[in-house]
Amino acid sequence: MAFNSAKNILVGASPLYISTSDSTVTGYKENLLDRATGGISFTARTKATAALDASSDVRNVGFTNNGLQITYNPTYDSVTVDQLLDTAKLFKSAMEVMIATEMSEGTLENTLVVFGQGGATLLKQGSAAAATDDKTLTLGLEAGSLGIAPTERQLFAIGQAPTLATTATGEVDATTERVYYARRVLSVQQSQFSLARNAATTFPVTFRLLPDANYSGSEYGKIIDRVLA
Protein backbone atom coordinates (compact mmCIF):
# COMPACT_ATOMS: atom_id res chain seq x y z
CA MET A 1 0.00 0.00 0.00
CA ALA A 2 1.34 3.42 -0.95
CA PHE A 3 1.79 6.09 1.67
CA ASN A 4 1.45 9.86 1.32
CA SER A 5 -1.85 9.06 -0.34
CA ALA A 6 -5.13 10.88 0.25
CA LYS A 7 -6.88 7.55 -0.30
CA ASN A 8 -5.61 6.47 3.11
CA ILE A 9 -7.57 9.25 4.83
CA LEU A 10 -10.82 7.93 6.28
CA VAL A 11 -13.91 10.12 6.58
CA GLY A 12 -17.49 9.30 7.42
CA ALA A 13 -19.68 7.62 9.99
CA SER A 14 -20.57 3.94 9.86
CA PRO A 15 -23.76 1.87 10.09
CA LEU A 16 -23.90 0.06 13.42
CA TYR A 17 -25.36 -3.40 14.00
CA ILE A 18 -26.03 -5.21 17.28
CA SER A 19 -26.91 -8.88 17.71
CA THR A 20 -30.44 -9.49 18.92
CA SER A 21 -29.46 -12.27 21.33
CA ASP A 22 -26.87 -12.82 24.01
CA SER A 23 -23.60 -13.81 22.33
CA THR A 24 -22.83 -16.37 25.04
CA VAL A 25 -25.88 -18.57 24.42
CA THR A 26 -25.49 -22.16 23.27
CA GLY A 27 -24.77 -22.29 19.56
CA TYR A 28 -22.68 -19.12 19.48
CA LYS A 29 -20.98 -18.65 16.13
CA GLU A 30 -18.30 -16.26 15.03
CA ASN A 31 -19.92 -13.66 12.74
CA LEU A 32 -23.32 -13.72 14.46
CA LEU A 33 -25.71 -16.38 15.63
CA ASP A 34 -26.86 -17.88 12.35
CA ARG A 35 -26.81 -21.52 13.43
CA ALA A 36 -28.11 -22.81 10.08
CA THR A 37 -25.21 -21.50 7.99
CA GLY A 38 -22.56 -21.09 10.67
CA GLY A 39 -22.43 -17.32 10.57
CA ILE A 40 -22.13 -14.54 8.03
CA SER A 41 -19.26 -14.89 5.58
CA PHE A 42 -17.24 -11.94 4.33
CA THR A 43 -15.38 -13.84 1.62
CA ALA A 44 -17.72 -12.70 -1.17
CA ARG A 45 -17.03 -9.27 -2.72
CA THR A 46 -20.39 -7.86 -1.72
CA LYS A 47 -21.26 -5.18 0.80
CA ALA A 48 -21.31 -6.36 4.39
CA THR A 49 -24.40 -4.27 5.04
CA ALA A 50 -26.40 -6.45 2.62
CA ALA A 51 -25.54 -9.62 4.54
CA LEU A 52 -26.19 -7.97 7.89
CA ASP A 53 -29.53 -6.49 6.81
CA ALA A 54 -30.65 -9.92 5.61
CA SER A 55 -29.87 -11.65 8.91
CA SER A 56 -32.50 -12.07 11.61
CA ASP A 57 -29.76 -12.41 14.23
CA VAL A 58 -28.69 -8.78 13.99
CA ARG A 59 -30.35 -5.42 13.59
CA ASN A 60 -29.29 -1.96 12.49
CA VAL A 61 -29.59 0.57 15.34
CA GLY A 62 -30.45 3.30 12.81
CA PHE A 63 -29.18 6.88 12.91
CA THR A 64 -26.22 7.61 15.17
CA ASN A 65 -24.67 10.88 16.32
CA ASN A 66 -20.95 11.72 16.63
CA GLY A 67 -19.92 8.47 14.95
CA LEU A 68 -18.06 5.67 16.67
CA GLN A 69 -15.17 6.02 19.12
CA ILE A 70 -12.86 3.05 19.68
CA THR A 71 -10.53 3.12 22.69
CA TYR A 72 -7.59 0.72 23.04
CA ASN A 73 -6.19 1.13 26.56
CA PRO A 74 -3.36 -1.16 27.71
CA THR A 75 -1.86 -0.85 31.17
CA TYR A 76 1.87 -1.39 31.62
CA ASP A 77 3.75 -1.93 34.86
CA SER A 78 7.47 -1.46 35.23
CA VAL A 79 10.47 -3.19 36.70
CA THR A 80 13.17 -1.00 38.22
CA VAL A 81 16.70 -1.96 39.21
CA ASP A 82 19.36 -0.26 41.29
CA GLN A 83 21.77 0.24 38.41
CA LEU A 84 19.41 2.24 36.16
CA LEU A 85 17.75 5.58 36.75
CA ASP A 86 14.83 4.64 34.53
CA THR A 87 12.62 1.60 34.09
CA ALA A 88 14.50 -1.53 33.05
CA LYS A 89 11.50 -3.36 31.63
CA LEU A 90 7.83 -2.81 30.91
CA PHE A 91 5.20 -5.54 30.89
CA LYS A 92 1.51 -5.44 30.12
CA SER A 93 -0.54 -6.04 33.24
CA ALA A 94 -4.07 -5.18 32.12
CA MET A 95 -6.09 -4.43 29.03
CA GLU A 96 -9.28 -2.53 28.22
CA VAL A 97 -10.99 -2.00 24.87
CA MET A 98 -14.08 0.22 24.60
CA ILE A 99 -16.48 1.33 21.88
CA ALA A 100 -18.66 4.40 22.39
CA THR A 101 -21.43 5.79 20.23
CA GLU A 102 -24.64 7.78 20.48
CA MET A 103 -27.88 6.35 19.11
CA SER A 104 -30.38 8.86 17.73
CA GLU A 105 -33.44 6.67 17.21
CA GLY A 106 -35.42 6.27 20.41
CA THR A 107 -36.76 2.76 19.84
CA LEU A 108 -37.28 0.47 22.79
CA GLU A 109 -34.83 -1.97 21.16
CA ASN A 110 -32.12 0.71 21.30
CA THR A 111 -33.03 1.62 24.87
CA LEU A 112 -32.81 -2.04 25.84
CA VAL A 113 -29.24 -2.26 24.49
CA VAL A 114 -28.20 1.05 26.08
CA PHE A 115 -29.47 -0.16 29.46
CA GLY A 116 -27.67 -3.49 28.98
CA GLN A 117 -30.73 -5.68 29.44
CA GLY A 118 -31.73 -9.00 27.94
CA GLY A 119 -34.11 -9.42 25.02
CA ALA A 120 -36.70 -11.15 27.20
CA THR A 121 -37.48 -7.82 28.88
CA LEU A 122 -39.01 -6.39 25.68
CA LEU A 123 -42.51 -7.82 25.51
CA LYS A 124 -45.66 -7.31 23.51
CA GLN A 125 -48.90 -6.75 25.37
CA GLY A 126 -50.32 -9.87 27.00
CA SER A 127 -47.50 -12.19 25.96
CA ALA A 128 -44.01 -13.21 27.02
CA ALA A 129 -42.98 -13.74 23.41
CA ALA A 130 -40.59 -11.47 21.54
CA ALA A 131 -42.15 -8.34 20.08
CA THR A 132 -42.97 -9.15 16.44
CA ASP A 133 -46.11 -7.16 15.68
CA ASP A 134 -47.67 -3.73 16.21
CA LYS A 135 -49.11 -4.41 19.67
CA THR A 136 -48.15 -2.32 22.66
CA LEU A 137 -44.52 -2.84 23.64
CA THR A 138 -43.19 -2.82 27.19
CA LEU A 139 -39.57 -2.54 28.23
CA GLY A 140 -39.14 -3.91 31.72
CA LEU A 141 -36.43 -2.25 33.82
CA GLU A 142 -34.70 -5.16 35.49
CA ALA A 143 -33.25 -4.88 38.97
CA GLY A 144 -31.00 -7.89 38.54
CA SER A 145 -29.78 -10.25 41.23
CA LEU A 146 -26.59 -11.71 42.59
CA GLY A 147 -24.92 -14.23 40.29
CA ILE A 148 -26.77 -13.14 37.14
CA ALA A 149 -24.39 -12.61 34.22
CA PRO A 150 -24.89 -9.43 32.17
CA THR A 151 -26.18 -9.61 28.61
CA GLU A 152 -23.38 -9.69 26.05
CA ARG A 153 -23.90 -8.92 22.38
CA GLN A 154 -21.94 -8.94 19.16
CA LEU A 155 -21.29 -5.66 17.37
CA PHE A 156 -20.59 -4.79 13.74
CA ALA A 157 -19.74 -1.41 12.25
CA ILE A 158 -19.12 -0.79 8.55
CA GLY A 159 -16.89 2.09 7.49
CA GLN A 160 -14.55 3.23 4.74
CA ALA A 161 -11.20 1.56 4.13
CA PRO A 162 -8.05 2.67 2.27
CA THR A 163 -7.63 1.48 -1.30
CA LEU A 164 -6.08 -1.99 -1.20
CA ALA A 165 -3.36 -3.38 -3.45
CA THR A 166 -5.05 -6.05 -5.56
CA THR A 167 -2.44 -6.79 -8.23
CA ALA A 168 1.24 -7.71 -8.29
CA THR A 169 2.12 -4.43 -10.02
CA GLY A 170 0.52 -2.06 -7.55
CA GLU A 171 -2.75 -0.53 -6.46
CA VAL A 172 -5.89 -0.26 -8.52
CA ASP A 173 -8.98 1.84 -7.97
CA ALA A 174 -11.46 -0.31 -6.09
CA THR A 175 -14.41 0.16 -3.82
CA THR A 176 -13.40 -0.89 -0.33
CA GLU A 177 -14.96 -1.10 3.10
CA ARG A 178 -13.76 -1.76 6.62
CA VAL A 179 -15.68 -4.08 8.95
CA TYR A 180 -15.28 -3.70 12.70
CA TYR A 181 -16.39 -6.85 14.51
CA ALA A 182 -16.50 -7.26 18.31
CA ARG A 183 -17.29 -10.70 19.70
CA ARG A 184 -18.53 -9.76 23.19
CA VAL A 185 -19.72 -6.28 24.11
CA LEU A 186 -21.79 -5.06 27.02
CA SER A 187 -22.91 -1.65 28.22
CA VAL A 188 -20.85 -0.79 31.30
CA GLN A 189 -21.11 2.96 31.91
CA GLN A 190 -23.86 5.33 32.95
CA SER A 191 -26.19 6.28 30.14
CA GLN A 192 -28.76 9.03 30.25
CA PHE A 193 -31.07 10.75 27.82
CA SER A 194 -33.19 13.84 28.09
CA LEU A 195 -36.53 14.97 26.70
CA ALA A 196 -35.87 18.57 25.72
CA ARG A 197 -37.99 21.16 23.93
CA ASN A 198 -35.24 22.33 21.55
CA ALA A 199 -32.89 19.35 21.19
CA ALA A 200 -33.11 15.83 19.84
CA THR A 201 -33.17 12.96 22.28
CA THR A 202 -30.04 10.83 21.88
CA PHE A 203 -28.90 7.70 23.67
CA PRO A 204 -25.18 7.60 24.49
CA VAL A 205 -23.71 4.18 25.22
CA THR A 206 -20.24 2.87 26.00
CA PHE A 207 -19.54 -0.79 25.32
CA ARG A 208 -16.79 -2.74 27.05
CA LEU A 209 -15.25 -5.45 24.87
CA LEU A 210 -14.45 -8.79 26.47
CA PRO A 211 -12.04 -11.36 25.01
CA ASP A 212 -12.95 -14.86 23.84
CA ALA A 213 -10.07 -17.28 24.49
CA ASN A 214 -11.32 -19.63 21.75
CA TYR A 215 -9.99 -17.26 19.06
CA SER A 216 -6.24 -16.90 19.56
CA GLY A 217 -4.88 -13.66 18.13
CA SER A 218 -8.33 -12.10 17.70
CA GLU A 219 -9.87 -12.56 21.13
CA TYR A 220 -11.70 -9.22 21.08
CA GLY A 221 -12.73 -9.41 17.43
CA LYS A 222 -11.44 -8.27 14.05
CA ILE A 223 -10.97 -5.28 11.79
CA ILE A 224 -11.30 -6.41 8.17
CA ASP A 225 -10.44 -4.36 5.07
CA ARG A 226 -12.35 -5.73 2.07
CA VAL A 227 -12.39 -5.07 -1.68
CA LEU A 228 -15.86 -5.04 -3.20
CA ALA A 229 -16.81 -6.06 -6.71
JSON list of C-alpha atoms in Angstrom, two decimals, residues 26-134:
[
{"chain": "A", "resi": 26, "resn": "THR", "atom": "CA", "xyz": [-25.49, -22.16, 23.27]},
{"chain": "A", "resi": 27, "resn": "GLY", "atom": "CA", "xyz": [-24.77, -22.29, 19.56]},
{"chain": "A", "resi": 28, "resn": "TYR", "atom": "CA", "xyz": [-22.68, -19.12, 19.48]},
{"chain": "A", "resi": 29, "resn": "LYS", "atom": "CA", "xyz": [-20.98, -18.65, 16.13]},
{"chain": "A", "resi": 30, "resn": "GLU", "atom": "CA", "xyz": [-18.30, -16.26, 15.03]},
{"chain": "A", "resi": 31, "resn": "ASN", "atom": "CA", "xyz": [-19.92, -13.66, 12.74]},
{"chain": "A", "resi": 32, "resn": "LEU", "atom": "CA", "xyz": [-23.32, -13.72, 14.46]},
{"chain": "A", "resi": 33, "resn": "LEU", "atom": "CA", "xyz": [-25.71, -16.38, 15.63]},
{"chain": "A", "resi": 34, "resn": "ASP", "atom": "CA", "xyz": [-26.86, -17.88, 12.35]},
{"chain": "A", "resi": 35, "resn": "ARG", "atom": "CA", "xyz": [-26.81, -21.52, 13.43]},
{"chain": "A", "resi": 36, "resn": "ALA", "atom": "CA", "xyz": [-28.11, -22.81, 10.08]},
{"chain": "A", "resi": 37, "resn": "THR", "atom": "CA", "xyz": [-25.21, -21.50, 7.99]},
{"chain": "A", "resi": 38, "resn": "GLY", "atom": "CA", "xyz": [-22.56, -21.09, 10.67]},
{"chain": "A", "resi": 39, "resn": "GLY", "atom": "CA", "xyz": [-22.43, -17.32, 10.57]},
{"chain": "A", "resi": 40, "resn": "ILE", "atom": "CA", "xyz": [-22.13, -14.54, 8.03]},
{"chain": "A", "resi": 41, "resn": "SER", "atom": "CA", "xyz": [-19.26, -14.89, 5.58]},
{"chain": "A", "resi": 42, "resn": "PHE", "atom": "CA", "xyz": [-17.24, -11.94, 4.33]},
{"chain": "A", "resi": 43, "resn": "THR", "atom": "CA", "xyz": [-15.38, -13.84, 1.62]},
{"chain": "A", "resi": 44, "resn": "ALA", "atom": "CA", "xyz": [-17.72, -12.70, -1.17]},
{"chain": "A", "resi": 45, "resn": "ARG", "atom": "CA", "xyz": [-17.03, -9.27, -2.72]},
{"chain": "A", "resi": 46, "resn": "THR", "atom": "CA", "xyz": [-20.39, -7.86, -1.72]},
{"chain": "A", "resi": 47, "resn": "LYS", "atom": "CA", "xyz": [-21.26, -5.18, 0.80]},
{"chain": "A", "resi": 48, "resn": "ALA", "atom": "CA", "xyz": [-21.31, -6.36, 4.39]},
{"chain": "A", "resi": 49, "resn": "THR", "atom": "CA", "xyz": [-24.40, -4.27, 5.04]},
{"chain": "A", "resi": 50, "resn": "ALA", "atom": "CA", "xyz": [-26.40, -6.45, 2.62]},
{"chain": "A", "resi": 51, "resn": "ALA", "atom": "CA", "xyz": [-25.54, -9.62, 4.54]},
{"chain": "A", "resi": 52, "resn": "LEU", "atom": "CA", "xyz": [-26.19, -7.97, 7.89]},
{"chain": "A", "resi": 53, "resn": "ASP", "atom": "CA", "xyz": [-29.53, -6.49, 6.81]},
{"chain": "A", "resi": 54, "resn": "ALA", "atom": "CA", "xyz": [-30.65, -9.92, 5.61]},
{"chain": "A", "resi": 55, "resn": "SER", "atom": "CA", "xyz": [-29.87, -11.65, 8.91]},
{"chain": "A", "resi": 56, "resn": "SER", "atom": "CA", "xyz": [-32.50, -12.07, 11.61]},
{"chain": "A", "resi": 57, "resn": "ASP", "atom": "CA", "xyz": [-29.76, -12.41, 14.23]},
{"chain": "A", "resi": 58, "resn": "VAL", "atom": "CA", "xyz": [-28.69, -8.78, 13.99]},
{"chain": "A", "resi": 59, "resn": "ARG", "atom": "CA", "xyz": [-30.35, -5.42, 13.59]},
{"chain": "A", "resi": 60, "resn": "ASN", "atom": "CA", "xyz": [-29.29, -1.96, 12.49]},
{"chain": "A", "resi": 61, "resn": "VAL", "atom": "CA", "xyz": [-29.59, 0.57, 15.34]},
{"chain": "A", "resi": 62, "resn": "GLY", "atom": "CA", "xyz": [-30.45, 3.30, 12.81]},
{"chain": "A", "resi": 63, "resn": "PHE", "atom": "CA", "xyz": [-29.18, 6.88, 12.91]},
{"chain": "A", "resi": 64, "resn": "THR", "atom": "CA", "xyz": [-26.22, 7.61, 15.17]},
{"chain": "A", "resi": 65, "resn": "ASN", "atom": "CA", "xyz": [-24.67, 10.88, 16.32]},
{"chain": "A", "resi": 66, "resn": "ASN", "atom": "CA", "xyz": [-20.95, 11.72, 16.63]},
{"chain": "A", "resi": 67, "resn": "GLY", "atom": "CA", "xyz": [-19.92, 8.47, 14.95]},
{"chain": "A", "resi": 68, "resn": "LEU", "atom": "CA", "xyz": [-18.06, 5.67, 16.67]},
{"chain": "A", "resi": 69, "resn": "GLN", "atom": "CA", "xyz": [-15.17, 6.02, 19.12]},
{"chain": "A", "resi": 70, "resn": "ILE", "atom": "CA", "xyz": [-12.86, 3.05, 19.68]},
{"chain": "A", "resi": 71, "resn": "THR", "atom": "CA", "xyz": [-10.53, 3.12, 22.69]},
{"chain": "A", "resi": 72, "resn": "TYR", "atom": "CA", "xyz": [-7.59, 0.72, 23.04]},
{"chain": "A", "resi": 73, "resn": "ASN", "atom": "CA", "xyz": [-6.19, 1.13, 26.56]},
{"chain": "A", "resi": 74, "resn": "PRO", "atom": "CA", "xyz": [-3.36, -1.16, 27.71]},
{"chain": "A", "resi": 75, "resn": "THR", "atom": "CA", "xyz": [-1.86, -0.85, 31.17]},
{"chain": "A", "resi": 76, "resn": "TYR", "atom": "CA", "xyz": [1.87, -1.39, 31.62]},
{"chain": "A", "resi": 77, "resn": "ASP", "atom": "CA", "xyz": [3.75, -1.93, 34.86]},
{"chain": "A", "resi": 78, "resn": "SER", "atom": "CA", "xyz": [7.47, -1.46, 35.23]},
{"chain": "A", "resi": 79, "resn": "VAL", "atom": "CA", "xyz": [10.47, -3.19, 36.70]},
{"chain": "A", "resi": 80, "resn": "THR", "atom": "CA", "xyz": [13.17, -1.00, 38.22]},
{"chain": "A", "resi": 81, "resn": "VAL", "atom": "CA", "xyz": [16.70, -1.96, 39.21]},
{"chain": "A", "resi": 82, "resn": "ASP", "atom": "CA", "xyz": [19.36, -0.26, 41.29]},
{"chain": "A", "resi": 83, "resn": "GLN", "atom": "CA", "xyz": [21.77, 0.24, 38.41]},
{"chain": "A", "resi": 84, "resn": "LEU", "atom": "CA", "xyz": [19.41, 2.24, 36.16]},
{"chain": "A", "resi": 85, "resn": "LEU", "atom": "CA", "xyz": [17.75, 5.58, 36.75]},
{"chain": "A", "resi": 86, "resn": "ASP", "atom": "CA", "xyz": [14.83, 4.64, 34.53]},
{"chain": "A", "resi": 87, "resn": "THR", "atom": "CA", "xyz": [12.62, 1.60, 34.09]},
{"chain": "A", "resi": 88, "resn": "ALA", "atom": "CA", "xyz": [14.50, -1.53, 33.05]},
{"chain": "A", "resi": 89, "resn": "LYS", "atom": "CA", "xyz": [11.50, -3.36, 31.63]},
{"chain": "A", "resi": 90, "resn": "LEU", "atom": "CA", "xyz": [7.83, -2.81, 30.91]},
{"chain": "A", "resi": 91, "resn": "PHE", "atom": "CA", "xyz": [5.20, -5.54, 30.89]},
{"chain": "A", "resi": 92, "resn": "LYS", "atom": "CA", "xyz": [1.51, -5.44, 30.12]},
{"chain": "A", "resi": 93, "resn": "SER", "atom": "CA", "xyz": [-0.54, -6.04, 33.24]},
{"chain": "A", "resi": 94, "resn": "ALA", "atom": "CA", "xyz": [-4.07, -5.18, 32.12]},
{"chain": "A", "resi": 95, "resn": "MET", "atom": "CA", "xyz": [-6.09, -4.43, 29.03]},
{"chain": "A", "resi": 96, "resn": "GLU", "atom": "CA", "xyz": [-9.28, -2.53, 28.22]},
{"chain": "A", "resi": 97, "resn": "VAL", "atom": "CA", "xyz": [-10.99, -2.00, 24.87]},
{"chain": "A", "resi": 98, "resn": "MET", "atom": "CA", "xyz": [-14.08, 0.22, 24.60]},
{"chain": "A", "resi": 99, "resn": "ILE", "atom": "CA", "xyz": [-16.48, 1.33, 21.88]},
{"chain": "A", "resi": 100, "resn": "ALA", "atom": "CA", "xyz": [-18.66, 4.40, 22.39]},
{"chain": "A", "resi": 101, "resn": "THR", "atom": "CA", "xyz": [-21.43, 5.79, 20.23]},
{"chain": "A", "resi": 102, "resn": "GLU", "atom": "CA", "xyz": [-24.64, 7.78, 20.48]},
{"chain": "A", "resi": 103, "resn": "MET", "atom": "CA", "xyz": [-27.88, 6.35, 19.11]},
{"chain": "A", "resi": 104, "resn": "SER", "atom": "CA", "xyz": [-30.38, 8.86, 17.73]},
{"chain": "A", "resi": 105, "resn": "GLU", "atom": "CA", "xyz": [-33.44, 6.67, 17.21]},
{"chain": "A", "resi": 106, "resn": "GLY", "atom": "CA", "xyz": [-35.42, 6.27, 20.41]},
{"chain": "A", "resi": 107, "resn": "THR", "atom": "CA", "xyz": [-36.76, 2.76, 19.84]},
{"chain": "A", "resi": 108, "resn": "LEU", "atom": "CA", "xyz": [-37.28, 0.47, 22.79]},
{"chain": "A", "resi": 109, "resn": "GLU", "atom": "CA", "xyz": [-34.83, -1.97, 21.16]},
{"chain": "A", "resi": 110, "resn": "ASN", "atom": "CA", "xyz": [-32.12, 0.71, 21.30]},
{"chain": "A", "resi": 111, "resn": "THR", "atom": "CA", "xyz": [-33.03, 1.62, 24.87]},
{"chain": "A", "resi": 112, "resn": "LEU", "atom": "CA", "xyz": [-32.81, -2.04, 25.84]},
{"chain": "A", "resi": 113, "resn": "VAL", "atom": "CA", "xyz": [-29.24, -2.26, 24.49]},
{"chain": "A", "resi": 114, "resn": "VAL", "atom": "CA", "xyz": [-28.20, 1.05, 26.08]},
{"chain": "A", "resi": 115, "resn": "PHE", "atom": "CA", "xyz": [-29.47, -0.16, 29.46]},
{"chain": "A", "resi": 116, "resn": "GLY", "atom": "CA", "xyz": [-27.67, -3.49, 28.98]},
{"chain": "A", "resi": 117, "resn": "GLN", "atom": "CA", "xyz": [-30.73, -5.68, 29.44]},
{"chain": "A", "resi": 118, "resn": "GLY", "atom": "CA", "xyz": [-31.73, -9.00, 27.94]},
{"chain": "A", "resi": 119, "resn": "GLY", "atom": "CA", "xyz": [-34.11, -9.42, 25.02]},
{"chain": "A", "resi": 120, "resn": "ALA", "atom": "CA", "xyz": [-36.70, -11.15, 27.20]},
{"chain": "A", "resi": 121, "resn": "THR", "atom": "CA", "xyz": [-37.48, -7.82, 28.88]},
{"chain": "A", "resi": 122, "resn": "LEU", "atom": "CA", "xyz": [-39.01, -6.39, 25.68]},
{"chain": "A", "resi": 123, "resn": "LEU", "atom": "CA", "xyz": [-42.51, -7.82, 25.51]},
{"chain": "A", "resi": 124, "resn": "LYS", "atom": "CA", "xyz": [-45.66, -7.31, 23.51]},
{"chain": "A", "resi": 125, "resn": "GLN", "atom": "CA", "xyz": [-48.90, -6.75, 25.37]},
{"chain": "A", "resi": 126, "resn": "GLY", "atom": "CA", "xyz": [-50.32, -9.87, 27.00]},
{"chain": "A", "resi": 127, "resn": "SER", "atom": "CA", "xyz": [-47.50, -12.19, 25.96]},
{"chain": "A", "resi": 128, "resn": "ALA", "atom": "CA", "xyz": [-44.01, -13.21, 27.02]},
{"chain": "A", "resi": 129, "resn": "ALA", "atom": "CA", "xyz": [-42.98, -13.74, 23.41]},
{"chain": "A", "resi": 130, "resn": "ALA", "atom": "CA", "xyz": [-40.59, -11.47, 21.54]},
{"chain": "A", "resi": 131, "resn": "ALA", "atom": "CA", "xyz": [-42.15, -8.34, 20.08]},
{"chain": "A", "resi": 132, "resn": "THR", "atom": "CA", "xyz": [-42.97, -9.15, 16.44]},
{"chain": "A", "resi": 133, "resn": "ASP", "atom": "CA", "xyz": [-46.11, -7.16, 15.68]},
{"chain": "A", "resi": 134, "resn": "ASP", "atom": "CA", "xyz": [-47.67, -3.73, 16.21]}
]
